Amino acid sequence: MENQTRSARRRKKSATTQQSSHPILDVLLKLRYLFGLLAIVVIVSFNLNGSSIGVWDNYVSQRDDGKKTDVIFGQNREVRSDEWLVQTPFYLSQAEEGYPLVNEDYSLNGQNMVIAYNSPVKDLTVIGKPFNWGFFFLGRDRGLSFYWAVKLVGMILLGFELLMILTKRKKALSLVGSFALTFSPAVQWWFMQHVGDLIFFTLGLMVAFYHYFYQHEKKWLRTLLMILIVIFGIGFVLVIYPAHQVMLAYLLIIYFVGLLIYYGKRITWDLFDALLIGGAIVFIGIVLFYFWSTSKDALEASLNTLYPGKRVSTGGKWTFGEFFYFLTNWKIPFKDISFSNNSEVALFYHFFPIVFLASPFVLFGKKDSEQKLLGRILMVFCLFSLFWITIGLPKGIAELTLLSYVPAERALLTFSFAACLLTIWFIAYIWREEVIPTWYKFILLIVNAGMYVYAIDSSRMSGYFSVIETAGIAIAGTLILAFALFGCRRLFYLSFAALVIASGFFVNPVVEGTGAIYEKTLAKEIRKIDQADPGKIWLSEDQLYNFTPALGVKSFNTVRFYPDMAAWKLIDPDGNAERFYNRYAHTRAFIAKEETSYVLDRPDMFTVTLNFEDAKKLGINYVVSKRPLNDYNQLGEAQFTQLYGPDQDGYRIFGISYPNDQQNQLLGQ
């Protein structure tokens, strides 16, 4: 009893000291939403974004404004082609065309843009895409700034709110943790894609679920939280990337059920709850039904692609070292990974093995049951994820549970997210409750160092790290853990913050505007020709396949989430080449005299070389190429008229006319 009394006094004294020793921090945190709003205003006002569209400078360098680059800080990441080559051009193309549901610039029959990376679309589904709202009132460039600013600032604020719940209001730890979540390598390397979206919505839903129960007596707050649940819920569903979505949905279900069991008997349910919950379900149902009715053909086509739609996972076959790929994340912003690509190894930092080994001390017992509940929820999900990743399930059960959509390597990322939350919960708990014996802490430190060394030496990381780096990782990682285990808070904050800064702050560049696309001489000439002869079909050879639609130009070869089957049937009526184009695909295209041919470059890219007859069937009117296509004129099968170039990059623009075919009247002028 005396020991318990002394422990209680120490905890009370520690809490009092913490509250009184951070008055400046308290003031700053009270004004956090104001600071967040100001940050968004500044980012949008200065027209800043974090896109790597400057990579286009490597392909199209000649520009009219005298600038060489729009990068203010950092460097463009060519490996992030899903962003600079795909998603950002999608968004910019939408701005050029007025945000339609089906953007006609993508192939002959257009592409559904809700399916295409949640691009900004002026319809009911935009309720679930708060990052996109800025496009509608700020325009193209500042709409892109708004997107980056709202997602970045919003994730910091939502991360802080969730960690305040998990840490039982440890403000400094929650603040550092919120930056660790937002600037995690997993989020930053996938910021504009499904990971960034899904983590944002998951954080928002976890916060809203908790406070709906915890602050149930405040009706106005219940109403606000239900509105957020509607927005985040719609957004979560419409990301449409089941490889991460399914696992995070399981996390949300386990979390919600745990809260419902704990709070269900502690709150008084009333008619207002029935109205709120019923109304939310009906509204979400209306939006999703609208989405299904307007996009079902595109959704079904996407799910029926050979890649990734037909992919079936059964889990398992994952090695020990791959769980520790996050050990590379401090280095990859400065030196590319040698055995994969930076994005594929980007994860959240965590100490899950140590938390698991310490779980008998921290997860059992009746004391502080609410906090233990949150830790247990996260632990259950982590173990569930580990089971799927390492052991897996039979195909039938995998399909029944929807886990068949989740490759083990994608589940590893969502596992690391939950493990990061669990780690921060664990640190807060052991700082509040002295439950782990000192001797056991030293054992945990030794085990941690040994795991790091073994994980590196037994995996492909061994070729990426030197012996000195391996030793440094084991020492530094174990020191950070020691600071956490022994309550050296300032040292933990400093060391962990340094790790977060090194790993996340240097991933994406700080960029002004979109000049990397729209200030290019080639881009302006393409737009000029298109305005004089609108609605015609362009083919861009080699690497420019998603450059022209960003300019608002109708383009045959682009990036598509599902194939334009009607277009391909014009030249492949029997579907003999369907294995090449029935996929999510980057489509490289060339025009030549030879027979039409296809090459599968990788699962998400193929190259098609069109002969003149097939180009005519597809109605291709203009070609951007580095080749002197007018050399083909002597064959008499197609006539190429050079309208531009070659510029300093070697690009030319050609108009095409076909014998006995009346088109391209502009070319004769």
C-alpha angles and dihedrals in degrees: 000000000000091000090050091051092051090048091051091050091051092050092047092048091047092050092048092048092049093050094049099039097062106051093142091049090050092054093047092049093048088057094042095117091051091050089047091053091048090050091053091049092050094048093048094042092054090044093236130163139163099233122134092217086128085083085080085072087073090061104029111026106157110098136168103223098069094244124125097198142001094213113119098176135007128005139287115258111221090185088067091075090142085068110035097029100037121013101036092048088049091055094044092047089053090054090051092052101041099260101286124181090235113036108209092201091079109084124313097307103031133242131261104247099200086064089045103080095304092289117190108279126174099232141090095286092068088080086081095049107069092164089064098052093089093065091067097058104019101044132226106318101033090040086062090048090050090052093055094040097049094046093047098044093037093053092051091051095044091045090052092050093050093047091049085060095046095044096042091246101314095160102192093046091046091050094050089043093052090057089045089056097043096042094038112133089241092060099036097049089046098030100132095036136069096296094057092046097044096046089050093051093042092053090048094049093047091052093045094047092051098047092044086064100032097049096031095137092068107082095188090053092047088055093050092047092050090052089053091048089054093050096043093041093053090044092050094052095045095055084083098197104125094181087078100013097066095052093046089048088057089051091052092047093050090046094048094046091049091052092045092053092047099042100027092089095036098062133058112241115212143175090273089063090052091051094047097044094041092047092048092050092049094047094047088047092052093050093047092045089051089050092049094047094049099037107027094109092053092043093050091046090052093048090048096054117119087235124062098344097066094044112122121191128195097180126229133087096094122142130225097245094055091066087065099051087116085078087076094053098090089058106039095078087063104031124025118241112262102214105039133356127289095250094054094057095041110117142150120274116247146149096222097147090054093047089050093050090048094045095102087064100041109029102046133069131055099263117113091002097180093058091043088051091059092048092048092050091054092044092051091052093047091052090046090053092046091053091053094045098047106028108014131187137270113275095253095052091042090056093044092053092041089238087121085082091059118083111204093243090057092046088055090065095050089045090054090051092055090041089054091053090046091050093053090046089050094050092050091048097051090045088056099036121040095213105135115082115237093239090054091051090059090050090052091052092051091047091049094052091047093050092051093052093044093046091054097042094046096048141053089273088081090077092049098051129057120226090257092050091049091052091045092052092050092048097043094044092048091048091054088050091048091052088053097045095047096041098246090154103174092047090048092050093048096046095042092046090051089052092049092049094049093046102040114017095066100046102087124037127236105241135183115222131317101287090128085078109020101040093056116115090225092052093051092049092050090051091047092053092044092051090052092046106023128191097024122136121254131198118202114199126224116343100358095079096119096032099081099052089054085063092056093257123139106246132189099204117045139125110292133184090208131013126267092236094181090059095046092049088063090068101019105037094163094049094237091146097041091114087069102048105027094092145073094285150176102218117212112188139187134180120223144145094256125094115283110271139177134213124189102220095180136334092282100035137057135171123223124192110200124205118219095261093054091044087055092049090053091049096236109177105170134033130195109206144147090220125091094246092175086077085078091062093089089064090067094219097104134001120223119200115194110227100170141015161305089230125185090283091050097249122150131184118219132188116212129216124181126212112267091005120115109215143109094047087174090070093067093055 
